[in-house]
PDB file of C-alpha atoms in Angstrom:
ATOM      1  CA  MET A   3      22.128   7.300 -24.458  1.00 79.00           C
ATOM      2  CA  THR A   4      25.393   7.052 -23.027  1.00 88.00           C
ATOM      3  CA  VAL A   5      23.950   9.101 -19.979  1.00 88.00           C
ATOM      4  CA  ILE A   6      21.086   6.722 -19.753  1.00 88.00           C
ATOM      5  CA  LEU A   7      23.434   3.707 -19.595  1.00 92.00           C
ATOM      6  CA  LEU A   8      25.707   5.230 -16.955  1.00 93.00           C
ATOM      7  CA  ALA A   9      22.649   6.419 -14.661  1.00 91.00           C
ATOM      8  CA  LEU A  10      21.161   2.723 -15.080  1.00 91.00           C
ATOM      9  CA  GLY A  11      24.720   1.235 -14.161  1.00 94.00           C
ATOM     10  CA  ALA A  12      24.786   3.690 -10.953  1.00 92.00           C
ATOM     11  CA  ALA A  13      21.380   2.712  -9.969  1.00 91.00           C
ATOM     12  CA  CYS A  14      22.429  -1.112 -10.389  1.00 92.00           C
ATOM     13  CA  CYS A  15      25.540  -0.712  -8.104  1.00 93.00           C
ATOM     14  CA  LEU A  16      23.587   1.422  -5.757  1.00 91.00           C
ATOM     15  CA  GLY A  17      20.593  -0.877  -5.276  1.00 88.00           C
ATOM     16  CA  LEU A  18      22.948  -4.037  -4.566  1.00 90.00           C
ATOM     17  CA  GLY A  19      25.242  -2.172  -2.553  1.00 90.00           C
ATOM     18  CA  PHE A  20      22.144  -0.953  -0.202  1.00 86.00           C
ATOM     19  CA  VAL A  21      21.004  -4.617   0.211  1.00 84.00           C
ATOM     20  CA  PHE A  22      24.593  -5.640   1.257  1.00 87.00           C
ATOM     21  CA  GLN A  23      24.942  -2.732   3.943  1.00 87.00           C
ATOM     22  CA  GLN A  24      21.505  -3.463   5.360  1.00 80.00           C
ATOM     23  CA  ALA A  25      22.480  -7.080   5.916  1.00 80.00           C
ATOM     24  CA  ALA A  26      25.810  -6.161   7.832  1.00 83.00           C
ATOM     25  CA  ALA A  27      24.079  -3.098   9.733  1.00 79.00           C
ATOM     26  CA  GLN A  28      21.534  -4.871  11.375  1.00 76.00           C
ATOM     27  CA  HIS A  29      24.119  -6.763  13.246  1.00 78.00           C
ATOM     28  CA  ALA A  30      25.693  -3.483  14.570  1.00 75.00           C
ATOM     29  CA  PRO A  31      25.497  -2.444  18.140  1.00 74.00           C
ATOM     30  CA  MET A  32      22.252  -0.390  18.910  1.00 71.00           C
ATOM     31  CA  LYS A  33      24.240   2.034  21.192  1.00 74.00           C
ATOM     32  CA  ASP A  34      25.644   3.414  17.994  1.00 70.00           C
ATOM     33  CA  PHE A  35      22.556   4.595  16.734  1.00 74.00           C
ATOM     34  CA  LEU A  36      23.039   7.973  14.728  1.00 73.00           C
ATOM     35  CA  SER A  37      26.603   8.031  16.037  1.00 76.00           C
ATOM     36  CA  PHE A  38      29.734   8.262  13.825  1.00 77.00           C
ATOM     37  CA  ARG A  39      31.091   5.119  15.792  1.00 81.00           C
ATOM     38  CA  LEU A  40      28.395   3.043  13.610  1.00 82.00           C
ATOM     39  CA  LEU A  41      30.937   3.535  10.770  1.00 83.00           C
ATOM     40  CA  LEU A  42      33.764   2.280  12.565  1.00 83.00           C
ATOM     41  CA  ASP A  43      31.952  -0.712  14.050  1.00 83.00           C
ATOM     42  CA  LEU A  44      30.531  -1.571  10.299  1.00 87.00           C
ATOM     43  CA  VAL A  45      33.924  -1.124   8.433  1.00 87.00           C
ATOM     44  CA  ARG A  46      35.081  -4.398  10.093  1.00 87.00           C
ATOM     45  CA  MET A  47      32.448  -6.281   8.576  1.00 89.00           C
ATOM     46  CA  PRO A  48      33.352  -7.550   4.812  1.00 90.00           C
ATOM     47  CA  LEU A  49      29.971  -7.529   3.483  1.00 89.00           C
ATOM     48  CA  TRP A  50      29.427  -3.821   4.457  1.00 89.00           C
ATOM     49  CA  VAL A  51      32.640  -2.897   2.882  1.00 92.00           C
ATOM     50  CA  ALA A  52      31.415  -4.844  -0.204  1.00 93.00           C
ATOM     51  CA  GLY A  53      28.281  -2.995  -0.048  1.00 91.00           C
ATOM     52  CA  ILE A  54      30.063   0.593   0.292  1.00 91.00           C
ATOM     53  CA  GLY A  55      32.454  -0.500  -2.541  1.00 93.00           C
ATOM     54  CA  LEU A  56      29.344  -1.103  -4.765  1.00 93.00           C
ATOM     55  CA  MET A  57      27.936   2.369  -3.391  1.00 92.00           C
ATOM     56  CA  VAL A  58      31.026   4.198  -4.372  1.00 91.00           C
ATOM     57  CA  ALA A  59      31.251   2.836  -7.787  1.00 94.00           C
ATOM     58  CA  GLY A  60      27.549   3.651  -8.143  1.00 92.00           C
ATOM     59  CA  MET A  61      28.142   7.276  -7.003  1.00 90.00           C
ATOM     60  CA  ALA A  62      31.205   7.512  -9.412  1.00 91.00           C
ATOM     61  CA  LEU A  63      29.009   6.456 -12.458  1.00 92.00           C
ATOM     62  CA  GLY A  64      26.367   8.732 -11.227  1.00 89.00           C
ATOM     63  CA  ALA A  65      28.822  11.673 -11.244  1.00 87.00           C
ATOM     64  CA  VAL A  66      29.936  10.929 -14.871  1.00 89.00           C
ATOM     65  CA  ALA A  67      26.331  10.780 -15.751  1.00 89.00           C
ATOM     66  CA  LEU A  68      25.856  14.149 -14.076  1.00 84.00           C
ATOM     67  CA  GLY A  69      28.864  15.556 -15.663  1.00 81.00           C
ATOM     68  CA  MET A  70      27.267  14.620 -19.180  1.00 83.00           C
ATOM     69  CA  GLY A  71      23.802  15.073 -18.614  1.00 79.00           C
ATOM     70  CA  ASP A  72      21.054  17.228 -16.733  1.00 79.00           C
ATOM     71  CA  ILE A  73      20.225  16.373 -13.012  1.00 80.00           C
ATOM     72  CA  THR A  74      16.579  16.265 -13.924  1.00 78.00           C
ATOM     73  CA  LEU A  75      17.120  13.311 -16.343  1.00 80.00           C
ATOM     74  CA  VAL A  76      19.670  11.609 -14.085  1.00 85.00           C
ATOM     75  CA  GLU A  77      17.794  11.656 -10.736  1.00 82.00           C
ATOM     76  CA  PRO A  78      14.749   9.801 -12.048  1.00 82.00           C
ATOM     77  CA  LEU A  79      17.009   7.044 -13.633  1.00 85.00           C
ATOM     78  CA  LEU A  80      18.907   6.629 -10.267  1.00 86.00           C
ATOM     79  CA  ALA A  81      15.727   5.974  -8.607  1.00 81.00           C
ATOM     80  CA  THR A  82      15.425   2.646 -10.330  1.00 83.00           C
ATOM     81  CA  ASN A  83      17.943   1.473  -7.970  1.00 85.00           C
ATOM     82  CA  LEU A  84      15.192  -0.120  -5.917  1.00 78.00           C
ATOM     83  CA  LEU A  85      14.394  -2.332  -9.097  1.00 79.00           C
ATOM     84  CA  PHE A  86      17.946  -3.824  -8.585  1.00 85.00           C
ATOM     85  CA  ALA A  87      17.749  -4.123  -4.984  1.00 81.00           C
ATOM     86  CA  MET A  88      14.419  -6.028  -5.340  1.00 76.00           C
ATOM     87  CA  ALA A  89      15.928  -8.401  -7.993  1.00 77.00           C
ATOM     88  CA  LEU A  90      18.730  -9.463  -5.535  1.00 79.00           C
ATOM     89  CA  SER A  91      16.361  -9.696  -2.336  1.00 72.00           C
ATOM     90  CA  ARG A  92      13.825 -11.622  -4.676  1.00 72.00           C
ATOM     91  CA  ARG A  93      16.660 -14.122  -5.488  1.00 74.00           C
ATOM     92  CA  LEU A  94      17.699 -14.513  -1.830  1.00 69.00           C
ATOM     93  CA  THR A  95      14.229 -14.749  -0.649  1.00 67.00           C
ATOM     94  CA  ARG A  96      12.862 -16.981  -3.465  1.00 70.00           C
ATOM     95  CA  GLN A  97       9.717 -14.688  -3.509  1.00 68.00           C
ATOM     96  CA  ARG A  98       7.555 -14.435  -6.466  1.00 71.00           C
ATOM     97  CA  LEU A  99       6.928 -10.946  -7.576  1.00 67.00           C
ATOM     98  CA  GLY A 100       3.244 -11.168  -7.522  1.00 74.00           C
ATOM     99  CA  ARG A 101       0.491  -8.628  -8.193  1.00 77.00           C
ATOM    100  CA  SER A 102       2.178  -5.966  -6.045  1.00 76.00           C
ATOM    101  CA  GLY A 103       5.667  -6.859  -7.388  1.00 74.00           C
ATOM    102  CA  TRP A 104       4.796  -6.501 -10.924  1.00 79.00           C
ATOM    103  CA  ALA A 105       2.495  -3.303 -10.141  1.00 83.00           C
ATOM    104  CA  GLY A 106       5.414  -1.639  -8.377  1.00 79.00           C
ATOM    105  CA  LEU A 107       8.069  -2.241 -11.126  1.00 76.00           C
ATOM    106  CA  TRP A 108       5.866  -1.033 -14.101  1.00 82.00           C
ATOM    107  CA  LEU A 109       4.764   2.168 -12.049  1.00 85.00           C
ATOM    108  CA  LEU A 110       8.482   2.920 -11.252  1.00 80.00           C
ATOM    109  CA  ALA A 111       9.572   2.257 -14.844  1.00 78.00           C
ATOM    110  CA  GLY A 112       6.592   3.968 -16.458  1.00 84.00           C
ATOM    111  CA  GLY A 113       6.561   6.995 -14.335  1.00 83.00           C
ATOM    112  CA  VAL A 114      10.367   7.499 -14.975  1.00 81.00           C
ATOM    113  CA  THR A 115       9.779   6.960 -18.692  1.00 81.00           C
ATOM    114  CA  ALA A 116       6.550   9.275 -18.521  1.00 84.00           C
ATOM    115  CA  PHE A 117       8.489  12.270 -16.748  1.00 82.00           C
ATOM    116  CA  ILE A 118      11.610  12.096 -19.136  1.00 79.00           C
ATOM    117  CA  VAL A 119       9.603  11.981 -22.237  1.00 81.00           C
ATOM    118  CA  ALA A 120       7.082  14.741 -20.954  1.00 82.00           C
ATOM    119  CA  GLY A 121       9.499  16.917 -19.433  1.00 78.00           C
ATOM    120  CA  ARG A 122      12.315  16.692 -22.228  1.00 76.00           C
ATOM    121  CA  PRO A 123      14.997  17.973 -19.460  1.00 73.00           C
ATOM    122  CA  GLN A 124      17.474  20.154 -20.864  1.00 71.00           C
ATOM    123  CA  GLY A 125      20.328  21.574 -18.935  1.00 65.00           C
ATOM    124  CA  GLY A 126      21.911  24.963 -18.732  1.00 60.00           C
ATOM    125  CA  ARG A 127      24.214  26.886 -16.718  1.00 60.00           C
ATOM    126  CA  SER A 128      23.102  28.225 -13.409  1.00 60.00           C
ATOM    127  CA  ASN A 129      22.132  32.002 -13.424  1.00 59.00           C
ATOM    128  CA  ALA A 130      20.170  31.905 -10.221  1.00 61.00           C
ATOM    129  CA  ASP A 131      20.428  34.609  -7.468  1.00 70.00           C
ATOM    130  CA  PRO A 132      23.224  33.275  -5.239  1.00 80.00           C
ATOM    131  CA  MET A 133      20.742  34.097  -2.337  1.00 83.00           C
ATOM    132  CA  TRP A 134      18.000  31.875  -3.958  1.00 85.00           C
ATOM    133  CA  GLN A 135      20.847  29.103  -4.375  1.00 86.00           C
ATOM    134  CA  TRP A 136      21.694  29.220  -0.763  1.00 91.00           C
ATOM    135  CA  LEU A 137      18.013  29.190   0.075  1.00 91.00           C
ATOM    136  CA  ILE A 138      17.116  25.983  -1.372  1.00 90.00           C
ATOM    137  CA  MET A 139      20.202  24.354  -0.150  1.00 92.00           C
ATOM    138  CA  GLY A 140      19.536  25.544   3.191  1.00 93.00           C
ATOM    139  CA  MET A 141      15.744  24.182   3.123  1.00 93.00           C
ATOM    140  CA  VAL A 142      16.855  20.817   2.067  1.00 93.00           C
ATOM    141  CA  LEU A 143      19.668  20.708   4.485  1.00 94.00           C
ATOM    142  CA  GLY A 144      17.469  22.035   7.327  1.00 95.00           C
ATOM    143  CA  ALA A 145      14.729  19.585   6.354  1.00 94.00           C
ATOM    144  CA  ALA A 146      17.062  16.597   6.514  1.00 94.00           C
ATOM    145  CA  LEU A 147      18.600  17.631  10.030  1.00 94.00           C
ATOM    146  CA  LEU A 148      15.165  18.165  11.466  1.00 93.00           C
ATOM    147  CA  LEU A 149      13.929  14.747  10.380  1.00 91.00           C
ATOM    148  CA  ALA A 150      16.979  13.173  11.673  1.00 90.00           C
ATOM    149  CA  ALA A 151      16.558  15.065  14.963  1.00 89.00           C
ATOM    150  CA  ILE A 152      12.945  13.821  15.131  1.00 88.00           C
ATOM    151  CA  ALA A 153      13.964  10.352  14.625  1.00 84.00           C
ATOM    152  CA  LYS A 154      16.320  10.340  17.380  1.00 81.00           C
ATOM    153  CA  ARG A 155      13.665  11.097  19.976  1.00 76.00           C
ATOM    154  CA  GLU A 156      13.141   7.664  21.820  1.00 59.00           C
ATOM    155  CA  ARG A 157       9.432   7.957  21.598  1.00 55.00           C
ATOM    156  CA  VAL A 158       9.346   7.845  17.847  1.00 60.00           C
ATOM    157  CA  HIS A 159       8.027   4.558  16.372  1.00 70.00           C
ATOM    158  CA  VAL A 160      10.846   2.454  15.168  1.00 68.00           C
ATOM    159  CA  SER A 161       9.105   2.108  11.694  1.00 72.00           C
ATOM    160  CA  LEU A 162       8.460   5.893  11.387  1.00 79.00           C
ATOM    161  CA  GLU A 163      12.282   6.407  12.682  1.00 83.00           C
ATOM    162  CA  ALA A 164      13.546   4.349   9.704  1.00 83.00           C
ATOM    163  CA  ALA A 165      11.373   6.067   7.250  1.00 84.00           C
ATOM    164  CA  LEU A 166      12.448   9.502   8.581  1.00 88.00           C
ATOM    165  CA  LEU A 167      16.230   8.797   8.447  1.00 90.00           C
ATOM    166  CA  GLY A 168      15.677   7.387   4.778  1.00 88.00           C
ATOM    167  CA  ILE A 169      14.043  10.346   3.733  1.00 89.00           C
ATOM    168  CA  ALA A 170      16.823  12.742   5.427  1.00 93.00           C
ATOM    169  CA  ALA A 171      19.364  10.585   3.830  1.00 92.00           C
ATOM    170  CA  GLY A 172      17.630  10.752   0.689  1.00 90.00           C
ATOM    171  CA  LEU A 173      17.434  14.707   0.759  1.00 93.00           C
ATOM    172  CA  LEU A 174      21.211  14.838   1.392  1.00 94.00           C
ATOM    173  CA  TYR A 175      22.215  12.684  -1.509  1.00 92.00           C
ATOM    174  CA  GLY A 176      20.221  14.646  -3.919  1.00 90.00           C
ATOM    175  CA  LEU A 177      21.705  17.722  -2.598  1.00 93.00           C
ATOM    176  CA  GLN A 178      25.155  16.080  -2.852  1.00 92.00           C
ATOM    177  CA  ASP A 179      24.075  15.304  -6.611  1.00 88.00           C
ATOM    178  CA  ALA A 180      23.480  18.714  -7.241  1.00 88.00           C
ATOM    179  CA  LEU A 181      26.830  19.910  -5.778  1.00 91.00           C
ATOM    180  CA  THR A 182      28.524  17.188  -7.880  1.00 89.00           C
ATOM    181  CA  ARG A 183      27.057  18.799 -11.101  1.00 85.00           C
ATOM    182  CA  ILE A 184      28.713  22.080  -9.980  1.00 86.00           C
ATOM    183  CA  SER A 185      31.994  20.524  -9.086  1.00 87.00           C
ATOM    184  CA  GLY A 186      32.119  19.037 -12.647  1.00 83.00           C
ATOM    185  CA  GLU A 187      31.525  22.419 -14.100  1.00 81.00           C
ATOM    186  CA  ARG A 188      34.283  23.823 -11.993  1.00 85.00           C
ATOM    187  CA  PHE A 189      36.684  21.151 -13.011  1.00 84.00           C
ATOM    188  CA  GLY A 190      35.678  21.637 -16.601  1.00 80.00           C
ATOM    189  CA  ALA A 191      36.365  25.545 -16.400  1.00 82.00           C
ATOM    190  CA  GLY A 192      39.577  25.689 -14.196  1.00 81.00           C
ATOM    191  CA  GLY A 193      40.728  22.163 -13.913  1.00 84.00           C
ATOM    192  CA  TRP A 194      42.016  20.808 -10.540  1.00 87.00           C
ATOM    193  CA  SER A 195      42.954  24.235  -9.316  1.00 85.00           C
ATOM    194  CA  GLY A 196      39.520  25.553  -9.807  1.00 83.00           C
ATOM    195  CA  LEU A 197      38.023  22.465  -8.538  1.00 85.00           C
ATOM    196  CA  LEU A 198      40.180  22.287  -5.156  1.00 87.00           C
ATOM    197  CA  THR A 199      39.862  26.047  -4.462  1.00 87.00           C
ATOM    198  CA  SER A 200      35.943  25.813  -4.335  1.00 89.00           C
ATOM    199  CA  TRP A 201      33.874  24.753  -1.321  1.00 90.00           C
ATOM    200  CA  GLN A 202      31.560  22.382  -3.280  1.00 89.00           C
ATOM    201  CA  PRO A 203      33.612  19.319  -3.154  1.00 91.00           C
ATOM    202  CA  TYR A 204      34.342  19.433   0.630  1.00 93.00           C
ATOM    203  CA  ALA A 205      30.656  19.969   1.198  1.00 93.00           C
ATOM    204  CA  ILE A 206      30.052  16.821  -0.915  1.00 92.00           C
ATOM    205  CA  ILE A 207      32.254  14.814   1.431  1.00 92.00           C
ATOM    206  CA  VAL A 208      30.476  16.145   4.494  1.00 93.00           C
ATOM    207  CA  LEU A 209      27.171  15.482   3.062  1.00 93.00           C
ATOM    208  CA  GLY A 210      28.239  12.045   2.073  1.00 90.00           C
ATOM    209  CA  VAL A 211      29.470  11.213   5.476  1.00 91.00           C
ATOM    210  CA  LEU A 212      26.340  12.485   7.217  1.00 92.00           C
ATOM    211  CA  ALA A 213      23.978  10.652   4.888  1.00 91.00           C
ATOM    212  CA  LEU A 214      25.926   7.652   5.426  1.00 90.00           C
ATOM    213  CA  VAL A 215      25.373   7.895   9.308  1.00 90.00           C
ATOM    214  CA  PHE A 216      21.576   8.361   8.637  1.00 91.00           C
ATOM    215  CA  VAL A 217      21.247   5.631   6.291  1.00 87.00           C
ATOM    216  CA  GLN A 218      23.340   2.818   8.035  1.00 86.00           C
ATOM    217  CA  SER A 219      21.403   3.894  11.309  1.00 86.00           C
ATOM    218  CA  ALA A 220      18.112   3.423   9.283  1.00 83.00           C
ATOM    219  CA  PHE A 221      19.256  -0.035   8.003  1.00 81.00           C
ATOM    220  CA  GLU A 222      20.350  -1.152  11.601  1.00 78.00           C
ATOM    221  CA  SER A 223      17.335  -0.337  13.367  1.00 75.00           C
ATOM    222  CA  ALA A 224      14.560  -1.643  11.001  1.00 73.00           C
ATOM    223  CA  PRO A 225      13.913  -3.745   7.831  1.00 73.00           C
ATOM    224  CA  LEU A 226      15.099  -2.473   4.420  1.00 72.00           C
ATOM    225  CA  ARG A 227      11.616  -2.176   3.341  1.00 73.00           C
ATOM    226  CA  LEU A 228      10.828   0.871   5.819  1.00 75.00           C
ATOM    227  CA  SER A 229      13.910   2.936   4.652  1.00 78.00           C
ATOM    228  CA  LEU A 230      15.072   2.141   1.065  1.00 79.00           C
ATOM    229  CA  PRO A 231      11.784   3.257  -0.349  1.00 80.00           C
ATOM    230  CA  ALA A 232      11.695   6.603   1.586  1.00 82.00           C
ATOM    231  CA  LEU A 233      15.296   7.420   0.406  1.00 86.00           C
ATOM    232  CA  THR A 234      14.914   6.267  -3.160  1.00 81.00           C
ATOM    233  CA  ALA A 235      11.899   8.684  -3.414  1.00 80.00           C
ATOM    234  CA  ALA A 236      13.300  11.792  -1.614  1.00 86.00           C
ATOM    235  CA  GLN A 237      16.701  11.821  -3.570  1.00 85.00           C
ATOM    236  CA  PRO A 238      15.196  12.487  -6.899  1.00 84.00           C
ATOM    237  CA  LEU A 239      12.771  14.926  -5.597  1.00 84.00           C
ATOM    238  CA  ALA A 240      15.611  16.985  -3.795  1.00 88.00           C
ATOM    239  CA  GLY A 241      17.824  16.678  -7.109  1.00 86.00           C
ATOM    240  CA  ILE A 242      15.023  17.889  -9.285  1.00 84.00           C
ATOM    241  CA  LEU A 243      14.426  20.715  -7.031  1.00 85.00           C
ATOM    242  CA  CYS A 244      17.841  21.661  -7.006  1.00 86.00           C
ATOM    243  CA  GLY A 245      18.228  21.273 -10.883  1.00 84.00           C
ATOM    244  CA  VAL A 246      15.323  23.579 -11.610  1.00 81.00           C
ATOM    245  CA  GLY A 247      15.747  25.781  -8.731  1.00 81.00           C
ATOM    246  CA  PHE A 248      19.474  27.007  -9.237  1.00 81.00           C
ATOM    247  CA  LEU A 249      21.177  24.988 -11.549  1.00 80.00           C
ATOM    248  CA  GLY A 250      19.493  26.095 -14.771  1.00 77.00           C
ATOM    249  CA  ASP A 251      17.692  22.977 -15.952  1.00 77.00           C
ATOM    250  CA  GLN A 252      14.565  23.214 -17.639  1.00 77.00           C
ATOM    251  CA  LEU A 253      11.707  21.239 -18.142  1.00 78.00           C
ATOM    252  CA  ARG A 254       8.757  21.486 -20.598  1.00 79.00           C
ATOM    253  CA  VAL A 255       5.831  23.776 -19.048  1.00 75.00           C
ATOM    254  CA  THR A 256       3.065  23.391 -21.251  1.00 83.00           C
ATOM    255  CA  PRO A 257      -0.230  22.162 -19.250  1.00 84.00           C
ATOM    256  CA  GLY A 258      -0.076  18.456 -21.007  1.00 85.00           C
ATOM    257  CA  ALA A 259       3.638  18.301 -20.069  1.00 84.00           C
ATOM    258  CA  LEU A 260       3.175  19.719 -16.498  1.00 84.00           C
ATOM    259  CA  ALA A 261       0.355  17.237 -15.896  1.00 89.00           C
ATOM    260  CA  THR A 262       2.345  14.258 -17.345  1.00 87.00           C
ATOM    261  CA  GLU A 263       5.350  14.992 -15.349  1.00 84.00           C
ATOM    262  CA  VAL A 264       3.253  15.200 -12.014  1.00 87.00           C
ATOM    263  CA  ILE A 265       1.511  11.999 -12.899  1.00 90.00           C
ATOM    264  CA  GLY A 266       5.068  10.410 -13.517  1.00 85.00           C
ATOM    265  CA  ILE A 267       6.637  11.604 -10.421  1.00 83.00           C
ATOM    266  CA  MET A 268       3.406  10.145  -8.481  1.00 86.00           C
ATOM    267  CA  ALA A 269       3.804   6.951 -10.109  1.00 87.00           C
ATOM    268  CA  VAL A 270       7.339   6.724  -9.405  1.00 82.00           C
ATOM    269  CA  VAL A 271       6.677   7.361  -5.725  1.00 81.00           C
ATOM    270  CA  ALA A 272       3.894   4.767  -5.801  1.00 84.00           C
ATOM    271  CA  GLY A 273       6.034   2.245  -7.473  1.00 81.00           C
ATOM    272  CA  ILE A 274       8.798   2.810  -4.854  1.00 76.00           C
ATOM    273  CA  VAL A 275       6.491   2.128  -2.138  1.00 77.00           C
ATOM    274  CA  LEU A 276       4.915  -1.024  -3.609  1.00 79.00           C
ATOM    275  CA  ILE A 277       8.314  -2.581  -4.363  1.00 73.00           C
ATOM    276  CA  GLY A 278       9.820  -1.547  -0.916  1.00 67.00           C
ATOM    277  CA  SER A 279       6.781  -3.123   1.013  1.00 69.00           C
ATOM    278  CA  HIS A 280       6.920  -6.355  -1.175  1.00 68.00           C
ATOM    279  CA  PRO A 281       7.753  -9.508   0.814  1.00 66.00           C
ATOM    280  CA  ALA A 282      10.720 -10.246  -1.346  1.00 64.00           C
ATOM    281  CA  MET A 283      12.616  -7.274   0.480  1.00 64.00           C
ATOM    282  CA  PRO A 284      14.738  -8.573   3.293  1.00 58.00           C
ATOM    283  CA  PRO A 285      13.106  -8.530   6.677  1.00 55.00           C
ATOM    284  CA  GLY A 286      16.421  -7.597   8.026  1.00 50.00           C
ATOM    285  CA  ALA A 287      16.223  -6.255  11.703  1.00 45.00           C
ATOM    286  CA  GLY A 288      12.756  -7.994  12.550  1.00 44.00           C
ATOM    287  CA  GLN A 289      13.900  -9.206  16.037  1.00 43.00           C
ATOM    288  CA  ARG A 290      15.908  -6.074  16.794  1.00 46.00           C
ATOM    289  CA  GLU A 291      13.001  -3.990  15.852  1.00 46.00           C
ATOM    290  CA  ASN A 292      10.893  -5.739  18.407  1.00 46.00           C
ATOM    291  CA  ALA A 293      13.455  -5.377  20.952  1.00 43.00           C
ATOM    292  CA  ARG A 294      13.763  -1.583  20.519  1.00 46.00           C
ATOM    293  CA  GLU A 295       9.639  -1.281  20.720  1.00 43.00           C
ATOM    294  CA  LEU A 296       9.902  -2.965  24.221  1.00 39.00           C
ATOM    295  CA  GLN A 297      12.684  -0.472  25.365  1.00 46.00           C
ATOM    296  CA  PRO A 298      11.249   1.901  28.176  1.00 42.00           C
ATOM    297  CA  HIS A 299      10.702   5.443  26.764  1.00 42.00           C
TER     298      HIS A 299
END
């Protein structure tokens, strides 16, 4: 129960932080798209700093949850950050939930519950072949960089661009969560010396900065509903892949359990899409989106 509460607290901070970040990022100069200069411009905006503060708090709570629980349990719970983003956006826009909003809410919450109950995630220590671990991490990182490269091409439609960057950032955050879990194990086994002499903490920082550039560029270029659902869906999928692939996490593999787990994940993704496309989600950069579409390619 402690792990569940920590993960939900992390999801709350992340969801609220994303809304604040997008509200600020839509005012950043478009010339900084997918550039580290974007972060230097955004750090001057108090609203964005508040959003980053909430995100850091969410990541810290998530790290504690990952240290106490299994990544296959924590990641689906972190996906509920979209519910908290929806709650804040609904209050700001004064939109009713309606059928699609309620359907998305129940699909997301029910999918997470079904996956956890059917899978009964159990943690373990990593015993995978190092080459297998590097292969999975390379696949996740390579996919994220490839999507970002496609998004940077000027002829990509701006809505697709934001979705691709959201997926790329989500993949990096999922990989970052896996490395956070390993870092926690290193700290538990060897203290600060064991942690600081391993490469994982430094990789976490690099992945975090890179993902931040991706997600802020997505927030800058298009409405929140085009990027946040993609990010929210990609992160748990990447985290679960890493958890089962090389962190030693185990899920029930009976036919009934596997079928329910797959249905649960599908329900989570469907709920994320429905909530993300709801009118209550802030329109954000609508005029900026149109301006980018009119630019010559």
